[in-house]
Short mmCIF file of C-alpha atoms and ligand atoms in Angstrom, two decimals:
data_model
loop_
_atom_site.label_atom_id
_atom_site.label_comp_id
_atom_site.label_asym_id
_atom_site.label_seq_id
_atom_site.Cartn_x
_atom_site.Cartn_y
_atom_site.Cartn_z
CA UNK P 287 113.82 140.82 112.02
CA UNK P 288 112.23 139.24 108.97
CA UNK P 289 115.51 136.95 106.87
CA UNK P 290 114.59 134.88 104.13
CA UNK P 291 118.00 134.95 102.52
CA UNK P 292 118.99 131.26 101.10
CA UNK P 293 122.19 130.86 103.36
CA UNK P 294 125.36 129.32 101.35
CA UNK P 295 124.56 125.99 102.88
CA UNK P 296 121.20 125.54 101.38
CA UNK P 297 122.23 126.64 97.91
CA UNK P 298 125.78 124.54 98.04
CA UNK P 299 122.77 121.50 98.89
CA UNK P 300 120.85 122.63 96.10
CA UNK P 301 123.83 122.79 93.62
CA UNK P 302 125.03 119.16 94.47
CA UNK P 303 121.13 118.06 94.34
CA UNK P 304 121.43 119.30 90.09
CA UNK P 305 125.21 117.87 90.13
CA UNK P 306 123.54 114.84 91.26
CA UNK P 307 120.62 114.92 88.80
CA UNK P 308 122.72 115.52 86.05
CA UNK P 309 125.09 112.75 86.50
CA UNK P 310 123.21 110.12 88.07
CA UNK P 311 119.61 110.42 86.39
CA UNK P 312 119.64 112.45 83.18
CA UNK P 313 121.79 110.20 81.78
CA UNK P 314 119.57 107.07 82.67
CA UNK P 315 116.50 109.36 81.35
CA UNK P 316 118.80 109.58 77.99
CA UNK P 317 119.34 105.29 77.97
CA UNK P 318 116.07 104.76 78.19
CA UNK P 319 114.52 107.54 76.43
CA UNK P 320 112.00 105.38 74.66
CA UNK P 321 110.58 103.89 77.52
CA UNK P 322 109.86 106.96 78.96
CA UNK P 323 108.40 108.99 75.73
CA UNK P 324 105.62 106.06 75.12
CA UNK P 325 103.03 105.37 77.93
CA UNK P 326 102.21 101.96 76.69
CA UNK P 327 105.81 101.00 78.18
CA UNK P 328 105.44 102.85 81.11
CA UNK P 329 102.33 101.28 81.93
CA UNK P 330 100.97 98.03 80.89
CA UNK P 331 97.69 97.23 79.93
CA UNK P 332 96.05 97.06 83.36
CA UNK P 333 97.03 101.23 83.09
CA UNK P 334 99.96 100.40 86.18
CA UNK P 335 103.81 101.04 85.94
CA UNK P 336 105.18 98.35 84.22
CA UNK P 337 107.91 96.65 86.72
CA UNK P 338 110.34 97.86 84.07
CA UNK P 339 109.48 101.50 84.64
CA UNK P 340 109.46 100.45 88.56
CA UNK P 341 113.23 98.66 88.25
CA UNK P 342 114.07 102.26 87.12
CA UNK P 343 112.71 104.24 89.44
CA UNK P 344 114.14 101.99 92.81
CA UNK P 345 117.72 102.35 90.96
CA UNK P 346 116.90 106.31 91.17
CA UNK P 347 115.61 106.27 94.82
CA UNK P 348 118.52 104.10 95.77
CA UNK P 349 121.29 106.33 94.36
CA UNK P 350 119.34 109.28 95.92
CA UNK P 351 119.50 107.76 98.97
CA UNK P 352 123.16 106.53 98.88
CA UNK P 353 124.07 110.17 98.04
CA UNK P 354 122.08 111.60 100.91
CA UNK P 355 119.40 113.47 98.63
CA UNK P 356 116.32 110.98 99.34
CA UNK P 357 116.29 111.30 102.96
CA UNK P 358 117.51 115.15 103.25
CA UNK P 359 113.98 116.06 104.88
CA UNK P 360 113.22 112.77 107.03
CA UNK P 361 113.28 113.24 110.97
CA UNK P 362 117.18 112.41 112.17
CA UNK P 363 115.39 109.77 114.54
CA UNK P 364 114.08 107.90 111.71
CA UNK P 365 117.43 108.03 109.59
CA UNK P 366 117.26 111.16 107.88
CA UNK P 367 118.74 114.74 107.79
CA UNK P 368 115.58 116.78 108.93
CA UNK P 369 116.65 119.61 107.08
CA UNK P 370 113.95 122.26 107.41
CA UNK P 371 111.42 124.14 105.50
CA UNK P 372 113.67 126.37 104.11
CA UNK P 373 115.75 123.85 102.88
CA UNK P 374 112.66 122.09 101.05
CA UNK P 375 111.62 125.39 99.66
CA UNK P 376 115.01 126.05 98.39
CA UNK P 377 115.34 121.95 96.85
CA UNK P 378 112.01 121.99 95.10
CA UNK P 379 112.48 125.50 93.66
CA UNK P 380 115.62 124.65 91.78
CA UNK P 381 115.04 120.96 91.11
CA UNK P 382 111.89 122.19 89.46
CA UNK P 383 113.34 125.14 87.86
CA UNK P 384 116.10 123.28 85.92
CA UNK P 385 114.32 119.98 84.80
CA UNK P 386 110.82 121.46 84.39
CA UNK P 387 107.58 118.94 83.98
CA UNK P 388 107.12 115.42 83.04
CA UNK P 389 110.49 113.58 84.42
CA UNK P 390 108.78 110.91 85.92
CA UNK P 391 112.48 109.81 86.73
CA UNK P 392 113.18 112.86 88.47
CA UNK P 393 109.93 114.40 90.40
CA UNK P 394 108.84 112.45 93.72
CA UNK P 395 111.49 109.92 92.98
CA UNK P 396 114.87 111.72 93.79
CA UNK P 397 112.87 113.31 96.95
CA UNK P 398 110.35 111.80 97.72
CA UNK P 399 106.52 113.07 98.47
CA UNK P 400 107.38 115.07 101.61
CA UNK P 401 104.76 113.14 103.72
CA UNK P 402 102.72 110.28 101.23
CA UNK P 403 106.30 108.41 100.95
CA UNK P 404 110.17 108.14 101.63
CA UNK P 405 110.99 108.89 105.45
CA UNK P 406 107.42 110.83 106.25
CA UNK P 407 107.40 112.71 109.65
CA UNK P 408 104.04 110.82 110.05
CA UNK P 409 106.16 107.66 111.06
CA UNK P 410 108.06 109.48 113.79
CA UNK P 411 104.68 108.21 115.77
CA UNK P 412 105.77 104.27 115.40
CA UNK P 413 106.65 102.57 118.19
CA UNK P 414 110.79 102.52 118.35
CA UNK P 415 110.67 98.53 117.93
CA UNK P 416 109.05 99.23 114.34
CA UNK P 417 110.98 102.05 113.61
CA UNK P 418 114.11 100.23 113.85
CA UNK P 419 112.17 97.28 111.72
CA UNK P 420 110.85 99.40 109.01
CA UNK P 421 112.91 102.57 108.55
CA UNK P 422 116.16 101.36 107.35
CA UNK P 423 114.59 99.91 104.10
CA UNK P 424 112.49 102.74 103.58
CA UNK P 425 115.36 105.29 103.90
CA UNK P 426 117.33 103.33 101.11
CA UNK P 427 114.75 103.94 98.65
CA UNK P 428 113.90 99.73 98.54
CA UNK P 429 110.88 99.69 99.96
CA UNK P 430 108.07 102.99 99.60
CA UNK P 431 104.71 104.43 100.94
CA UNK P 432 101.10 105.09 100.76
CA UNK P 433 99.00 107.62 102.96
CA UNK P 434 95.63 106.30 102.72
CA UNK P 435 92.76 109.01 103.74
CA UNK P 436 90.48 110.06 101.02
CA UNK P 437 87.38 107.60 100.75
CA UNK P 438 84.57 107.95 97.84
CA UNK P 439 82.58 109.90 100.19
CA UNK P 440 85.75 111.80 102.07
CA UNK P 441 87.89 114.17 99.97
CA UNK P 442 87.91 117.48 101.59
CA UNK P 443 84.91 116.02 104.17
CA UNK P 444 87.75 114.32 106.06
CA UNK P 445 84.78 113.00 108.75
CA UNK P 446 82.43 111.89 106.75
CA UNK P 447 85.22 108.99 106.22
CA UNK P 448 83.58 105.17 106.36
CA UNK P 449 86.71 103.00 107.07
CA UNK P 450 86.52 101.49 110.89
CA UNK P 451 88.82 99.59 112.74
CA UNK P 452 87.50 97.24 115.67
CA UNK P 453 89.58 95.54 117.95
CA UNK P 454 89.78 92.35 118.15
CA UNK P 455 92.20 90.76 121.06
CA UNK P 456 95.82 92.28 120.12
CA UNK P 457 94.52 93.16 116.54
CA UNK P 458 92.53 95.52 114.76
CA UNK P 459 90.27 94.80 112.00
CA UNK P 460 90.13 97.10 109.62
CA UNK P 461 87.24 97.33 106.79
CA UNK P 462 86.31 100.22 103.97
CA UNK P 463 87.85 101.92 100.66
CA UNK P 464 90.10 104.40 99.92
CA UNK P 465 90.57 106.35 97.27
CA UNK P 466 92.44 108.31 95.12
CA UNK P 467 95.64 107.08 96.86
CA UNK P 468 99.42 107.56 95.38
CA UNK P 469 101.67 105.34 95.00
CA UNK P 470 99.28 102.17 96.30
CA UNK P 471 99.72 99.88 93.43
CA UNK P 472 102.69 100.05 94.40
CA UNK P 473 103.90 100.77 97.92
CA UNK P 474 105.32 98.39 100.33
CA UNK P 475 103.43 99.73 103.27
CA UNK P 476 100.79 102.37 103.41
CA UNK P 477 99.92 104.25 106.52
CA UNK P 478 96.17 104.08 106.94
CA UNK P 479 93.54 106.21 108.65
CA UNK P 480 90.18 104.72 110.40
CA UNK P 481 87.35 105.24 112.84
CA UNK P 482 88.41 103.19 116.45
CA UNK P 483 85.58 105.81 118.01
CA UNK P 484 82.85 105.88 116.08
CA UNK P 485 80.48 107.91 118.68
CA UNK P 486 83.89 110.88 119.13
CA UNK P 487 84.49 110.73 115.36
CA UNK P 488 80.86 111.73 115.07
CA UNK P 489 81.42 114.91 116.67
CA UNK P 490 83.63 116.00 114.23
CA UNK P 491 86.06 117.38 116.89
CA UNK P 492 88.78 115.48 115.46
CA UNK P 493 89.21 112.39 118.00
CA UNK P 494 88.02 109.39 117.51
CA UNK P 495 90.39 108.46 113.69
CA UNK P 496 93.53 106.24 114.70
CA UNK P 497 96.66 106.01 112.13
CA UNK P 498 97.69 102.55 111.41
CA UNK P 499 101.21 101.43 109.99
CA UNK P 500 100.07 98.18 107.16
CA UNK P 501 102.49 95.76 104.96
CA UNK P 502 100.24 96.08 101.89
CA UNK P 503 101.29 92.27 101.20
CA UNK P 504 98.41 91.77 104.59
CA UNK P 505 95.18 89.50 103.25
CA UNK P 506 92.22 91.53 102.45
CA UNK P 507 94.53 94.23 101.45
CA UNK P 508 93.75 95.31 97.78
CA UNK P 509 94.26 97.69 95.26
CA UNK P 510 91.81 96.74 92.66
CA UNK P 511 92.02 99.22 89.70
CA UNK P 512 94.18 102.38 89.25
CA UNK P 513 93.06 106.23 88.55
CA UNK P 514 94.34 108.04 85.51
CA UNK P 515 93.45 111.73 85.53
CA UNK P 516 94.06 114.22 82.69
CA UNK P 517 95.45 113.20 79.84
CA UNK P 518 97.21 110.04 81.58
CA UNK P 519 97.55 106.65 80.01
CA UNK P 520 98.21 104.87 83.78
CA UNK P 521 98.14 105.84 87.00
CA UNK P 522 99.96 106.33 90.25
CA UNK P 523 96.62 106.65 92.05
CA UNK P 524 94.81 103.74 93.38
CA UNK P 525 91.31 102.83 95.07
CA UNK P 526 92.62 100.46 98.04
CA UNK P 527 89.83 98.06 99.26
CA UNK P 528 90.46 97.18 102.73
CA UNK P 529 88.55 93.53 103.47
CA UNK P 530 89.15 92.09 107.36
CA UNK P 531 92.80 93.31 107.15
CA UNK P 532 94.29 92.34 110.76
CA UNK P 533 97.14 94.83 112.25
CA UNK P 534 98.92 94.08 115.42
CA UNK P 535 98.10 97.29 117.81
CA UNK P 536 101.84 97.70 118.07
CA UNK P 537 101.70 99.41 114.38
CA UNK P 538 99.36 101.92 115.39
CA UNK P 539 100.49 105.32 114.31
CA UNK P 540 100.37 107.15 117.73
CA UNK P 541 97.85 107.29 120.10
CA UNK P 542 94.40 105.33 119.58
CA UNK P 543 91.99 108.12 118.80
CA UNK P 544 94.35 111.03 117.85
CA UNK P 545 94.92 109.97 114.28
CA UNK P 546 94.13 113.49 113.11
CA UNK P 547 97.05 115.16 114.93
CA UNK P 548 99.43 112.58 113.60
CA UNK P 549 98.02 113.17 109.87
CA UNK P 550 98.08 117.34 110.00
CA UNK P 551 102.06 117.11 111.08
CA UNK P 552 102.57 115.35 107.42
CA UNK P 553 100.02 117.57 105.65
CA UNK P 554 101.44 120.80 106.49
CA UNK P 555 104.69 119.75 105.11
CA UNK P 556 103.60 118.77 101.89
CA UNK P 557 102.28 122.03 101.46
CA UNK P 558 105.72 123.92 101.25
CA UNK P 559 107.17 121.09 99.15
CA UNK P 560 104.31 121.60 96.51
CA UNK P 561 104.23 125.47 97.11
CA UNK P 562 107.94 125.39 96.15
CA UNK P 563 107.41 122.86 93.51
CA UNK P 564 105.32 125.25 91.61
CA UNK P 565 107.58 128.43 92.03
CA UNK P 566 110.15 126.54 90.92
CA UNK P 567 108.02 125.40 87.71
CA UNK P 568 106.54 128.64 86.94
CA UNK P 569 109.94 129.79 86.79
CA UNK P 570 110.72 127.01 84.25
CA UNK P 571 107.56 128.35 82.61
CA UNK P 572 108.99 132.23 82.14
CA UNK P 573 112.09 130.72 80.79
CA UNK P 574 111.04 128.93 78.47
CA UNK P 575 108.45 131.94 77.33
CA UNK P 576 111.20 134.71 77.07
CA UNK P 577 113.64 132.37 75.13
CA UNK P 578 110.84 131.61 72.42
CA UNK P 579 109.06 135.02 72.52
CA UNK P 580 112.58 136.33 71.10
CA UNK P 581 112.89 133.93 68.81
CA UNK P 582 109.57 133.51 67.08
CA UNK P 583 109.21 136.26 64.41
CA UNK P 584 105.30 136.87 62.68
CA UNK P 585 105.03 140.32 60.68
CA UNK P 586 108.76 140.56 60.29
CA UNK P 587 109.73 140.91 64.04
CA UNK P 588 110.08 138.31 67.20
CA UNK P 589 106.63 138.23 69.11
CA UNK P 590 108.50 139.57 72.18
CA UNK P 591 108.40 142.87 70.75
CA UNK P 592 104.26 143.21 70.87
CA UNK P 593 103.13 145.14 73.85
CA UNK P 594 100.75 142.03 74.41
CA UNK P 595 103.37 139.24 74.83
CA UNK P 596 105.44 142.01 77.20
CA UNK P 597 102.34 142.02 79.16
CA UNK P 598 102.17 138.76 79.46
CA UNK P 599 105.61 138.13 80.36
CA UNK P 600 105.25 140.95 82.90
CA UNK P 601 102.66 139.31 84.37
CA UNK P 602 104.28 136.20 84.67
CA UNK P 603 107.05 137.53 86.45
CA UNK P 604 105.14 139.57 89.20
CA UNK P 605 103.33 136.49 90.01
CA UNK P 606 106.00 134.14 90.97
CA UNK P 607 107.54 137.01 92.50
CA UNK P 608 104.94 137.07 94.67
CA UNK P 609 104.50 133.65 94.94
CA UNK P 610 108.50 132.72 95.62
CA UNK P 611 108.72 135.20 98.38
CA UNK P 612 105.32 134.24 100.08
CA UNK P 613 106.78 130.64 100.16
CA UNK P 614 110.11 131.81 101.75
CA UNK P 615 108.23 133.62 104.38
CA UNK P 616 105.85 131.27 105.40
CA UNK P 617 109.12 129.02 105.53
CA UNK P 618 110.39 131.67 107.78
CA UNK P 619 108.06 131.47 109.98
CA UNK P 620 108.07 127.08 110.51
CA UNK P 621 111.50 127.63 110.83
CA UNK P 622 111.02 129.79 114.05
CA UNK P 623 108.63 127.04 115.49
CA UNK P 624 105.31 129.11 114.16
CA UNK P 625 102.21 126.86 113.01
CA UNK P 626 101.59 128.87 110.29
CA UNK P 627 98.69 127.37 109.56
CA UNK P 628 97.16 130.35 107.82
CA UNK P 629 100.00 131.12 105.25
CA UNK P 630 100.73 127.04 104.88
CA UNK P 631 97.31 127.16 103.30
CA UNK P 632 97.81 130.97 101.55
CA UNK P 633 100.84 129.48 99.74
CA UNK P 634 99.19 126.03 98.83
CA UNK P 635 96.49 127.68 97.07
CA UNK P 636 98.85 130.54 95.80
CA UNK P 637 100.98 129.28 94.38
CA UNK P 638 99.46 125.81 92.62
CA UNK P 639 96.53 128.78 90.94
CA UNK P 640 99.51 130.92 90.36
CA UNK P 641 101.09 128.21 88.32
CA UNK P 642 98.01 127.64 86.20
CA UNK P 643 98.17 131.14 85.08
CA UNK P 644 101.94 131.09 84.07
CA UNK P 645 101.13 127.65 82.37
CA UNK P 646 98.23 128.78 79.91
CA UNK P 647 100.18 132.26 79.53
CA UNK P 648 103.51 130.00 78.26
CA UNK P 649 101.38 127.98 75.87
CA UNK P 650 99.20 131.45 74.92
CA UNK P 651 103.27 132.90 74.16
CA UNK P 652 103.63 129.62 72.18
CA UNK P 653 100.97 129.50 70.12
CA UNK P 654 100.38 126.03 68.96
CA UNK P 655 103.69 125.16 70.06
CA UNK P 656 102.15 125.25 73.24
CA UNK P 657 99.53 122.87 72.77
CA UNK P 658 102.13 119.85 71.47
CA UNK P 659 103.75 117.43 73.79
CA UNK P 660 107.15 118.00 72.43
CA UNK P 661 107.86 121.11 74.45
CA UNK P 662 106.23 119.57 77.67
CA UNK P 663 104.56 122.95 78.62
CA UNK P 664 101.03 121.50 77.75
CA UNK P 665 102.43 118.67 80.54
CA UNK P 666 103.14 121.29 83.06
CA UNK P 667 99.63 123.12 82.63
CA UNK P 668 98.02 119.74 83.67
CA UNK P 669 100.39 119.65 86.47
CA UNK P 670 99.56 123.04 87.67
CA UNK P 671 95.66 121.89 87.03
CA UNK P 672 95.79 118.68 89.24
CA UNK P 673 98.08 120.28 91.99
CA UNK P 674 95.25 122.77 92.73
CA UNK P 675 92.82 119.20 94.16
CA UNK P 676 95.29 117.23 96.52
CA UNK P 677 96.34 118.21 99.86
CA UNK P 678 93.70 120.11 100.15
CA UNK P 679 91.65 121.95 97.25
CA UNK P 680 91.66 125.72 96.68
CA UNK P 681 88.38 126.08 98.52
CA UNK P 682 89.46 124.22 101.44
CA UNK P 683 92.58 126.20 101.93
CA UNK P 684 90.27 129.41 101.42
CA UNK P 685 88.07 127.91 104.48
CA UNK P 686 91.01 127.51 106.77
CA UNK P 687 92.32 130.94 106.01
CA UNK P 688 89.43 132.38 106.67
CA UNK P 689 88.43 130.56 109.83
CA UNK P 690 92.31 131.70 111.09
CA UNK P 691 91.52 135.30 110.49
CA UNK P 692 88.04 135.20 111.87
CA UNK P 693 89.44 133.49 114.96
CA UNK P 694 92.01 136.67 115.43
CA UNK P 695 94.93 135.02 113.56
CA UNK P 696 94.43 138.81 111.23
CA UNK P 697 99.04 139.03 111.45
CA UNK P 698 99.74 139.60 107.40
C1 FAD Y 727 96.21 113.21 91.89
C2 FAD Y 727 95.63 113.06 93.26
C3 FAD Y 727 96.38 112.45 94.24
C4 FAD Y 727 95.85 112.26 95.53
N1 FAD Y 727 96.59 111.58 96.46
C5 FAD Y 727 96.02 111.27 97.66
C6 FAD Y 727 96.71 110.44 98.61
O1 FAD Y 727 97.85 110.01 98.38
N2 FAD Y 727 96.09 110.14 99.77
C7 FAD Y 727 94.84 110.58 100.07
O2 FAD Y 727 94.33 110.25 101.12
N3 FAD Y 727 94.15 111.37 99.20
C8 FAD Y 727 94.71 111.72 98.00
N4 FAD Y 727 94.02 112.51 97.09
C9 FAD Y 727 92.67 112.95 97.42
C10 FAD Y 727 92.53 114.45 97.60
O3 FAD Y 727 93.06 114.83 98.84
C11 FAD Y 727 91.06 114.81 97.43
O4 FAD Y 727 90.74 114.62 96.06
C12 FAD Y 727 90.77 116.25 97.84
O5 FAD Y 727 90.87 116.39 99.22
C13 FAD Y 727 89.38 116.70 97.38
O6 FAD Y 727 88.40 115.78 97.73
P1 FAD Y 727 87.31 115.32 96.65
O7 FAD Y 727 88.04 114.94 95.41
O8 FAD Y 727 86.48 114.28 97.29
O9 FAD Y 727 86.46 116.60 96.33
P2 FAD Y 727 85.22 117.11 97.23
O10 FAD Y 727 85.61 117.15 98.64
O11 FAD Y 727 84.01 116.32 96.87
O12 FAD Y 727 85.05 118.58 96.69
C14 FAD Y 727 84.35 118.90 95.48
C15 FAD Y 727 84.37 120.42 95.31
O13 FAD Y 727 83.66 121.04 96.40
C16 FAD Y 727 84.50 121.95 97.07
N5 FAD Y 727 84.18 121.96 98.49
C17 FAD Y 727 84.08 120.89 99.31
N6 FAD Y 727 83.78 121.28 100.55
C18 FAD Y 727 83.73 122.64 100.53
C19 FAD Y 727 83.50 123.64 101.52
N7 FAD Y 727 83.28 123.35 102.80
N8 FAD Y 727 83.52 124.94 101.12
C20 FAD Y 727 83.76 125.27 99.84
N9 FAD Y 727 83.98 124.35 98.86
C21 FAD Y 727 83.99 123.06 99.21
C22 FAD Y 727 85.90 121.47 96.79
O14 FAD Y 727 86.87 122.49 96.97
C23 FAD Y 727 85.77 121.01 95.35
O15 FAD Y 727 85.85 122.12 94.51
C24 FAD Y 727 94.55 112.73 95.81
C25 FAD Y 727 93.81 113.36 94.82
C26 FAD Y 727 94.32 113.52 93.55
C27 FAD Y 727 93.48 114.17 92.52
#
């Protein structure tokens, strides 16, 4: 029997996740509101956080972790909670209901990427020695993460990727770029992907890539310059250059030659976190569109009463209805052990094109309200925008669905 219904558990978790927010962060969002409204304090001139902005956000991730929100969907073997999909759905739904876009003190920091940072299910495949070397400081928010895949020439091309690692006695030397990777400037370790077969990796079967565990402090690991995409002053993003870095084989991430498995475990639960993220935000969205629709008047009445904003609103509505109970069923169905891999990738590009269209409806509703940062809407459009490239672009997540069905995976 198909149940989707948010037990009391999850929402008493999502209450005390807002109770939290409210108390512990808003309030630090409020002291240092000026920081936080002018990008040349957030970042400094070389476009990166400034270690002000940085000071800030470890004093969020270690509260969130001391309250048991940072950790809520890390594996119980590595120190977290391992709640479950539905969970996540449920979290990111409301967190991003109630705070909306642009709270850079609030988004990925109070939870943390599900698999780029914070207790990823990717590390689960450490050796236990590291885990219990490595987890603790990660779990209390001190130290964080980078996932480092994407190369110049490998974005959705995953095996057309450059980087190798040789061995060399207990040690592998690892040499390429990487690109486009969050959080680097500033992560404390970054879990790294390479050739160690270059003749299987040719075959494009998926052996032959081998996941590697790296202290970014290691020589000949760099992050030379930073990636600031729309609108953006700074960056999270970085272009990691990877010169003769050495790693002991005992930080391998699995087994040599079966990266890929290890990376698609922390992939597919990203996927519900951002699916969720933008329910929750399109939500935020609607909100805000019905609250100004009926109270901006033009020819003597509020807007909200022209057939054409209705529409609109309608519109708005029966897509994240859609979208919000396609996320809870494909959550459904990881929580009964399914792979899902079909609907993981229907939802990711669901719901991140669903949440463009809300976005440029809300600042269509708002006129040139819309368009100004004050109201932030213009902020979540550009969210929607870039969420519909990482993790996998639209296309990409069109190409698995399609392969699924045309390999007899046709259940909808
Ligand atoms: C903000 C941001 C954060 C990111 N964070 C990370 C990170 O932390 N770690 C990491 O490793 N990577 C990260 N990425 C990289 C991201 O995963 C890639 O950008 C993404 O996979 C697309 O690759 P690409 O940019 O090289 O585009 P390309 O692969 O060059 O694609 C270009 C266009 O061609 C289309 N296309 C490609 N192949 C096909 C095909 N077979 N069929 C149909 N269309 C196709 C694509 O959909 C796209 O429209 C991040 C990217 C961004 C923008």
């Amino acid at each position: 029997m198909i149940d989707f219904e948010i037990s009391e558990e999850i929402r008493e978790i999502g209450n005390a996740l807002i109770k939290f927010i409210d108390q512990e962060v808003v309030p630090l969002e409020k002291k240092h509101a000026d920081l936080l409204a002018d990008p040349r304090k957030m970042y400094g001139p070389d476009q990166r956080y400034t270690e002000e902005f940085l000071a800030l956000r470890k004093t969020v991730r270690m509260k969130s972790a001391e309250a048991g929100f940072y950790n809520v969907f890390g594996a119980e073997q590595l120190g977290g909670m391992e709640m479950g999909p539905f969970t996540a759905a449920h979290l990111y739904e409301v967190m991003n209901e109630k705070y909306g876009p642009d709270r850079p003190l609030i988004h990925t920091v109070v939870i943390p990427s599900p698999f780029t940072n914070g207790l990823s299910p990717i590390l689960r495949f450490l050796n236990p020695d590291i885990i219990d070397e490595v987890c603790p400081s990660i779990a209390s928010g001190e130290k964080t993460l980078c996932c480092g895949i994407s190369e110049p020439d490998a974005g959705s091309d995953v095996f057309n990727m450059k980087t190798t690692a040789v061995k060399d006695g207990d040690e592998w030397v690892i040499n390429g770029t990487k690109q486009w990777i969050t959080n680097s400037p500033y992560a404390d370790y970054c879990m790294l992907f390479a050739i160690t077969d270059p003749e299987a990796f040719k075959k494009r079967t998926g052996t032959g890539i081998s996941g590697f565990f790296i202290d970014t402090k290691t020589p000949g690991f760099t992050v030379p310059s930073v990636i600031p995409v729309m609108g953006a002053y700074g960056s999270e993003t970085g272009i990691v250059s990877l010169e003769n870095v050495r790693v002991h084989k005992s930080r391998m991430l699995g087994k040599e030659n079966q990266g890929f498995k290890v990376l698609m475990t922390g992939v597919n639960t990203g996927r519900v976190g951002m699916s969720a993220s933008c329910v929750g935000m399109a939500k935020w969205g609607l909100e805000q569109s019905l609250e100004y629709s009926k109270t901006r008047k033009t020819f003597g009445q509020p807007i909200a009463e022209y057939q054409a904003i209705q529409i609109k609103l309608a519109e708005m509505a029966m897509n994240i209805y859609a979208a919000r109970n396609m996320v809870l069923h494909c959550a459904w169905k990881l929580e009964k052990g399914e792979k899902a891999l079909k609907e993981i990738s229907i939802i990711k590009a669901f719901c991140t094109e669903m949440l463009s269209k809300v976005m440029d409806e809300a600042i269509q509703i708002h006129g040139g309200m819309g368009l100004t940062n004050e109201l932030k809407i213009e902020a979540g459009y550009r969210y929607a925008r870039i969420m519909r490239i990482p993790d996998g672009t639209a296309e990409i997540q069109r190409r698995t669905i399609a392969r699924q069905l045309l390999s007899g995976d046709t259940d909808i």
